PDB file of C-alpha atoms in Angstrom:
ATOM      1  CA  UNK A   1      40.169 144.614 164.444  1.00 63.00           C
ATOM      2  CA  UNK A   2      37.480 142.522 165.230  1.00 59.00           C
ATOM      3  CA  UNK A   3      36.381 141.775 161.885  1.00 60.00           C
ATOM      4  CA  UNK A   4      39.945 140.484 161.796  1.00 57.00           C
ATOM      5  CA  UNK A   5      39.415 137.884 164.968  1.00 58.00           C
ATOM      6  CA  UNK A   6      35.824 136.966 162.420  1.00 59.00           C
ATOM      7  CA  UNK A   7      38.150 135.782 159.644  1.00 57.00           C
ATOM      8  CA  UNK A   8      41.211 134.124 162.320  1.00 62.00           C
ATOM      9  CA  UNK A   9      41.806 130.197 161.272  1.00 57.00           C
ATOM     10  CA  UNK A  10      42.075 129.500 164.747  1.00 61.00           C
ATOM     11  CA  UNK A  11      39.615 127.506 165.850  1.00 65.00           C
ATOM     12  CA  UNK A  12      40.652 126.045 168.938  1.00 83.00           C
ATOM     13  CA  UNK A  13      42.757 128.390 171.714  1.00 90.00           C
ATOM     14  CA  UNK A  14      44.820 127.010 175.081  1.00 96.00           C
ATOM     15  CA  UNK A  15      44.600 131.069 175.783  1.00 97.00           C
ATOM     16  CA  UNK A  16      42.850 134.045 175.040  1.00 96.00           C
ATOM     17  CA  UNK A  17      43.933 137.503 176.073  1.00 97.00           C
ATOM     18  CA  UNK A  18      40.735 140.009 175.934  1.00 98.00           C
ATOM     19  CA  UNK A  19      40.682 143.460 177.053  1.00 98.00           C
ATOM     20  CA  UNK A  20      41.629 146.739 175.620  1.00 98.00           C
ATOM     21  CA  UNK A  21      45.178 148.342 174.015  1.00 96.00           C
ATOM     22  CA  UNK A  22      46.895 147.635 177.203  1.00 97.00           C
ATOM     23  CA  UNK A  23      45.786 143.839 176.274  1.00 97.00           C
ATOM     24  CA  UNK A  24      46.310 144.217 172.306  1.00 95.00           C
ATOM     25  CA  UNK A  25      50.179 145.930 173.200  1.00 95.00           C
ATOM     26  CA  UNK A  26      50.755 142.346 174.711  1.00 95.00           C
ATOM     27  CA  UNK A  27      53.196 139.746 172.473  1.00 93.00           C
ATOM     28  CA  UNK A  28      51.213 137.290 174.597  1.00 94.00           C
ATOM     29  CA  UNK A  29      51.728 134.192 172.378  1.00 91.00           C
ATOM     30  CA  UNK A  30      55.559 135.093 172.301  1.00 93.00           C
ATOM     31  CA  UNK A  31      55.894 134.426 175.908  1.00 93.00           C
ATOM     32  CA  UNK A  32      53.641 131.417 175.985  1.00 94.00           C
ATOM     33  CA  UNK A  33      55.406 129.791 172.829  1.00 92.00           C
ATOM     34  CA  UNK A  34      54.631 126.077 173.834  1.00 93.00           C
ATOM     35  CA  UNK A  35      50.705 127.501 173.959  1.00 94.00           C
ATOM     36  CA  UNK A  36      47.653 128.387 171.086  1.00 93.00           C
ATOM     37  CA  UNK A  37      47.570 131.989 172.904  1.00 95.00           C
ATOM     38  CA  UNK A  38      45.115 134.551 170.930  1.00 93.00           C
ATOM     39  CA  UNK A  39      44.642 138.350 171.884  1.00 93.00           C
ATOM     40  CA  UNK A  40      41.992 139.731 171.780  1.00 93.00           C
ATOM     41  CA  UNK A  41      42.710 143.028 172.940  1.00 95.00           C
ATOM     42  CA  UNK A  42      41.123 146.195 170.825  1.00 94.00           C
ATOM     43  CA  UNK A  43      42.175 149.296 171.118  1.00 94.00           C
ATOM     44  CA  UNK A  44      40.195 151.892 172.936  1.00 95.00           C
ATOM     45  CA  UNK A  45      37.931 148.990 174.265  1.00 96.00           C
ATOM     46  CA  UNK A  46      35.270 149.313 176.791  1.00 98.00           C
ATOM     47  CA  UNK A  47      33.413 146.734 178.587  1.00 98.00           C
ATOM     48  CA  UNK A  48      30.291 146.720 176.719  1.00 98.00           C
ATOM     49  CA  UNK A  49      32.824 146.138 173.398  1.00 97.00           C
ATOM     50  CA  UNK A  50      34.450 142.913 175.034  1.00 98.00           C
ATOM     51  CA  UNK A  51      30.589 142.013 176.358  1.00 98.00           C
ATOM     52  CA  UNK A  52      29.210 142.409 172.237  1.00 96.00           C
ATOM     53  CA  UNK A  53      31.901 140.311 170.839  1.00 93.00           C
ATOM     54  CA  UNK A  54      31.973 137.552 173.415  1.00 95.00           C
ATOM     55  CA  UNK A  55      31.231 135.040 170.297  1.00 92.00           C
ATOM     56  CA  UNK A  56      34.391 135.485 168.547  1.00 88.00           C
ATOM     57  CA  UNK A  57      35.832 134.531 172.010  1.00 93.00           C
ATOM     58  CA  UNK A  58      33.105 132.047 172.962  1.00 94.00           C
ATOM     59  CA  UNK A  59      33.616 130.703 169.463  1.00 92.00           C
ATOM     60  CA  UNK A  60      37.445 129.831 169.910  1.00 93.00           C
ATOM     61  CA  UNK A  61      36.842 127.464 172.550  1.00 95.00           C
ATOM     62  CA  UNK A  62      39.432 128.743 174.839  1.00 97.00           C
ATOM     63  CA  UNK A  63      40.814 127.053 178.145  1.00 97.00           C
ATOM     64  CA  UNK A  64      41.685 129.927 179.801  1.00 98.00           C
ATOM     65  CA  UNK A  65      40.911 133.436 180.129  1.00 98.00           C
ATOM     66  CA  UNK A  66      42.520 136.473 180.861  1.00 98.00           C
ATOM     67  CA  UNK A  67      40.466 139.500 180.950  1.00 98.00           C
ATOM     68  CA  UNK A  68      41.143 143.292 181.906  1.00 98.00           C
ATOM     69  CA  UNK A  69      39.123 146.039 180.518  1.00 98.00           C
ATOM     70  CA  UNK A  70      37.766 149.369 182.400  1.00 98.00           C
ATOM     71  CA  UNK A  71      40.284 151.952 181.843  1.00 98.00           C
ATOM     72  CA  UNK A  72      38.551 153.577 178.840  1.00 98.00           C
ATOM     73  CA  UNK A  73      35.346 153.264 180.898  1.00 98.00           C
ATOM     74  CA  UNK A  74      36.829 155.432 183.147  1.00 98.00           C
ATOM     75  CA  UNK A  75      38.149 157.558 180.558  1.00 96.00           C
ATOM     76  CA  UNK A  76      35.145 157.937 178.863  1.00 97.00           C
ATOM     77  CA  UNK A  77      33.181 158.983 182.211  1.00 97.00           C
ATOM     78  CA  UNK A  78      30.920 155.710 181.435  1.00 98.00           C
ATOM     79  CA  UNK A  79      29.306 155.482 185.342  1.00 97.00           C
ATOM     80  CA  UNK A  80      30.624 152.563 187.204  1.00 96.00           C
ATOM     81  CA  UNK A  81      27.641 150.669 187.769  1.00 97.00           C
ATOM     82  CA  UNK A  82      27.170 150.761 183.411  1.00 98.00           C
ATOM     83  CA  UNK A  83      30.770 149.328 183.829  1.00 98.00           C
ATOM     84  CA  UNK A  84      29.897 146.678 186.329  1.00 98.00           C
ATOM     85  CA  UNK A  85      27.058 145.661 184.492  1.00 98.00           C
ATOM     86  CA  UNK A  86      28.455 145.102 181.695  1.00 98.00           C
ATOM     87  CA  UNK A  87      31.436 143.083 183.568  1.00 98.00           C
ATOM     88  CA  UNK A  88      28.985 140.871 184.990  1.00 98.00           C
ATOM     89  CA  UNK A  89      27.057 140.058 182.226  1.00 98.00           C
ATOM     90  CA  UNK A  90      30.602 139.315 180.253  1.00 98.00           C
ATOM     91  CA  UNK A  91      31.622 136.625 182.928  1.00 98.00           C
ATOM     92  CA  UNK A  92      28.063 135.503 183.241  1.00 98.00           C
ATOM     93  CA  UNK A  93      27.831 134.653 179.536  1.00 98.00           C
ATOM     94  CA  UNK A  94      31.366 133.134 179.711  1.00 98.00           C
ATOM     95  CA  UNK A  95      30.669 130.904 182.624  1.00 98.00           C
ATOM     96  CA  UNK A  96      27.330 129.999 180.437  1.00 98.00           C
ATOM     97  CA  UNK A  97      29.081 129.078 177.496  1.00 98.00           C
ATOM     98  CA  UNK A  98      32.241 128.021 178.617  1.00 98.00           C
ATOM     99  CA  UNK A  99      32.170 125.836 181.845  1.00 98.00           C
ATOM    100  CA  UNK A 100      34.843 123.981 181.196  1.00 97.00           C
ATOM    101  CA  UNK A 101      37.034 127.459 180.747  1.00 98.00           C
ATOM    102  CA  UNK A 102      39.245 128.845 183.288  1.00 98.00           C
ATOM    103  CA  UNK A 103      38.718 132.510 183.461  1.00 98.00           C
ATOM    104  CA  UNK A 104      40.887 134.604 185.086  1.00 98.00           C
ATOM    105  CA  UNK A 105      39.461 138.399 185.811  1.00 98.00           C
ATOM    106  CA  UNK A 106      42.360 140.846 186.113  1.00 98.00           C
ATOM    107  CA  UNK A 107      42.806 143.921 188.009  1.00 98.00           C
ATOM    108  CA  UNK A 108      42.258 147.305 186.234  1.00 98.00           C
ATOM    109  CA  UNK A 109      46.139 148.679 186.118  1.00 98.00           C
ATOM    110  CA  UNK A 110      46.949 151.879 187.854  1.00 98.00           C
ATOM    111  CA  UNK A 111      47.641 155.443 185.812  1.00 97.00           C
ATOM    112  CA  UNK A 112      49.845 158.141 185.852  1.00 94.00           C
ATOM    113  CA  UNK A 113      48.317 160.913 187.444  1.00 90.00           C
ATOM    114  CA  UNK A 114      48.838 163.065 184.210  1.00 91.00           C
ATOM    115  CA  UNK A 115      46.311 161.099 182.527  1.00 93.00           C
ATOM    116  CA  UNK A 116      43.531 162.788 184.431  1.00 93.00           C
ATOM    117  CA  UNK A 117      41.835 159.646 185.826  1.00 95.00           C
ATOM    118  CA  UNK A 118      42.507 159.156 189.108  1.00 96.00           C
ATOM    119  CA  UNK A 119      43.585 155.927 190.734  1.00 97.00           C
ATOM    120  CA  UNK A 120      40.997 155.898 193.441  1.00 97.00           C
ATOM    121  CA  UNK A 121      38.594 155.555 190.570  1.00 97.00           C
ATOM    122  CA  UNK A 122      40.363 152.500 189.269  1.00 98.00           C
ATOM    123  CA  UNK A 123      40.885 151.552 192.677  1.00 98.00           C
ATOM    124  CA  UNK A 124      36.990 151.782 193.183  1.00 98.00           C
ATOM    125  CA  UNK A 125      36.690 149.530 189.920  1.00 98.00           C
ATOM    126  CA  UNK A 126      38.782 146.904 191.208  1.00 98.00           C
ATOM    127  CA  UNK A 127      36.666 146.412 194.140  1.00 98.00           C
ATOM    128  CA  UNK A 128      33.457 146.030 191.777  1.00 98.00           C
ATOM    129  CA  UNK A 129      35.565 143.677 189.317  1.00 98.00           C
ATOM    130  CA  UNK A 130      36.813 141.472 192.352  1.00 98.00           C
ATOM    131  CA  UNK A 131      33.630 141.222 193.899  1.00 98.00           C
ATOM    132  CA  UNK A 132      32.233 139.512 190.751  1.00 98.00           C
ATOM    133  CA  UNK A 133      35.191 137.634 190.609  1.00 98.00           C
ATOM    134  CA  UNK A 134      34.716 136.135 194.097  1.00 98.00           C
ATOM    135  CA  UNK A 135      30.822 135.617 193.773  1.00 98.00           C
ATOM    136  CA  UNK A 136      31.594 133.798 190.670  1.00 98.00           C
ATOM    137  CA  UNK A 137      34.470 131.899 192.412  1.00 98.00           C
ATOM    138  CA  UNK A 138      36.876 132.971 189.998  1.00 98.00           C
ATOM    139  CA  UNK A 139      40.339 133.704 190.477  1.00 98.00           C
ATOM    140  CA  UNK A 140      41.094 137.672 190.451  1.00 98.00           C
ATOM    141  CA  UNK A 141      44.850 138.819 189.317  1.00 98.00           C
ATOM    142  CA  UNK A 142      45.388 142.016 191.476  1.00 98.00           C
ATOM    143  CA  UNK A 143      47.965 143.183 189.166  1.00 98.00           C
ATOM    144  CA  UNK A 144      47.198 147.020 190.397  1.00 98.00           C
ATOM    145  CA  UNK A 145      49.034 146.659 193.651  1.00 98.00           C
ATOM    146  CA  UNK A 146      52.351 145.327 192.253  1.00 98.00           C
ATOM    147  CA  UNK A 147      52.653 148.434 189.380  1.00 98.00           C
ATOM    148  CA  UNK A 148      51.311 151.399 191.534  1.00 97.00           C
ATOM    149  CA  UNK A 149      53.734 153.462 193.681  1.00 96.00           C
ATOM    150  CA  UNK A 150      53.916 154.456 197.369  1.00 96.00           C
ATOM    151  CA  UNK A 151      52.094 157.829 196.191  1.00 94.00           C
ATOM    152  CA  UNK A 152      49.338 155.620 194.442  1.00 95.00           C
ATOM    153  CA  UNK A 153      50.117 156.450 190.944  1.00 96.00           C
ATOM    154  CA  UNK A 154      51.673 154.570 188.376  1.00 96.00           C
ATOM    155  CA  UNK A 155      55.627 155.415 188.032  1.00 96.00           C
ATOM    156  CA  UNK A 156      56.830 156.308 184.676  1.00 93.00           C
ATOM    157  CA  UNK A 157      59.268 153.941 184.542  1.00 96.00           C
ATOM    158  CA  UNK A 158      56.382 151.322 183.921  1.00 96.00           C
ATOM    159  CA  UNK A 159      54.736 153.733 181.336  1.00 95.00           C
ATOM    160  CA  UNK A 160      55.300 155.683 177.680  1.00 92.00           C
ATOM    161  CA  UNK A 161      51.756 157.783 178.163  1.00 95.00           C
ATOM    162  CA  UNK A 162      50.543 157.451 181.776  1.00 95.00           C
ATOM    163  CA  UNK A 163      48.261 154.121 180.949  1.00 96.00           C
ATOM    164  CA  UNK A 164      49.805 151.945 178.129  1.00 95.00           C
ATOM    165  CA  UNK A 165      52.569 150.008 179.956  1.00 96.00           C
ATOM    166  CA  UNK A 166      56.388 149.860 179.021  1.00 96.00           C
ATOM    167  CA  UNK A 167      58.351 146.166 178.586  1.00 96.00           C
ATOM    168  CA  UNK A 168      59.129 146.621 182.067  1.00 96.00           C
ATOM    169  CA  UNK A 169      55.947 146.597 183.311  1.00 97.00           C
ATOM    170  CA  UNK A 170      54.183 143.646 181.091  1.00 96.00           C
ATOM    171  CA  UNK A 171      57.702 141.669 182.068  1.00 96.00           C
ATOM    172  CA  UNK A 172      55.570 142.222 186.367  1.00 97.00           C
ATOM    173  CA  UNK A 173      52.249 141.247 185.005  1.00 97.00           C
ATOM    174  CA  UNK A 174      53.647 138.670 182.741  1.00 96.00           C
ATOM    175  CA  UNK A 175      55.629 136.889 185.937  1.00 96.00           C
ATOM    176  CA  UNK A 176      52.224 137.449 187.892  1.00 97.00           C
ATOM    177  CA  UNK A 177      50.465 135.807 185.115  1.00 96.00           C
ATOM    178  CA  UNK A 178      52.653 132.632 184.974  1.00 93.00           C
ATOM    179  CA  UNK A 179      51.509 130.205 187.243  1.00 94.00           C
ATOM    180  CA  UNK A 180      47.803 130.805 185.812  1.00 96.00           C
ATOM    181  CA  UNK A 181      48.868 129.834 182.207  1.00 92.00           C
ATOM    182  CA  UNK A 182      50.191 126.385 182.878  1.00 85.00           C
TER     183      UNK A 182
END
């Protein structure tokens, strides 16, 4: 996939999507029709992925950002400060090459239960991800809080596996996402 975004004509982007398959599921330029949107989502994605292709994003000249990735750290057992790290070197190297760029750093989303991660690891996450967010005075998206239930797990309604999210569910993050992509 990313030798894909290598080859893209686009050379110039009002928004760019990046983060994992949750991200990549996303017809993101469908409901932003009057925008250049891009996704760069990639399946299975961890944050040192998104942090080793930041040129193809870097390259596209972007105005905004959107970015969510973590869940396959978690899934993967990568430790959270290896996660963190590699968050903060990500929105360090934006910031660096794109000052002009609105970035907007979005919560990790919540699981099902039956996916074996548990939410008060993603919960930890989002701590870590909004504390860069807020030390880099960037706007964070807590998009966790409006798909997780009163039992702290993420309802199946808003999910066909227990992580990737139904139309339901990207129709909440997309209204949460709305007056960001102006």
């Amino acid at each position: 996939r990313e030798s894909m975004f290598e080859i893209s004509p686009a050379t110039k982007a009002d928004i760019i999507f990046v983060g994992d398959s949750i991200t990549a599921r996303g017809e993101w330029q469908e409901f932003f029709p009057d925008k250049v949107v891009l996704n760069r989502g990639i399946d299975s994605d961890v944050t040192e992925g998104v942090y080793n292709r930041l040129s193809v994003i870097i390259g596209a000249k972007p105005e905004k950002i959107f970015l969510m990735i973590g869940i396959n750290d978690l899934r993967q057992n990568i430790p959270t400060e290896t996660t963190v790290d590699y968050y903060e070197k990500t929105l360090d190297t934006l910031q660096a090459s794109l000052p002009d760029c609105e970035i907007y750093v979005q919560s990790v989303l919540p699981v099902n239960s039956s996916t074996g991660i548990p939410n008060t690891q993603v919960q930890t996450l989002n701590v870590a991800i909004k504390e860069l967010a807020d030390s880099r005075n960037l706007t964070y998206i807590d998009l966790y809080s409006l798909l997780v239930d009163e039992n702290n797990d993420l309802p199946s309604v808003y999910s066909v596996d227990g992580v990737h999210m139904t139309g339901e569910a990207y129709e909440i993050w997309l209204d949460a996402l709305r007056e960001y992509a102006k």
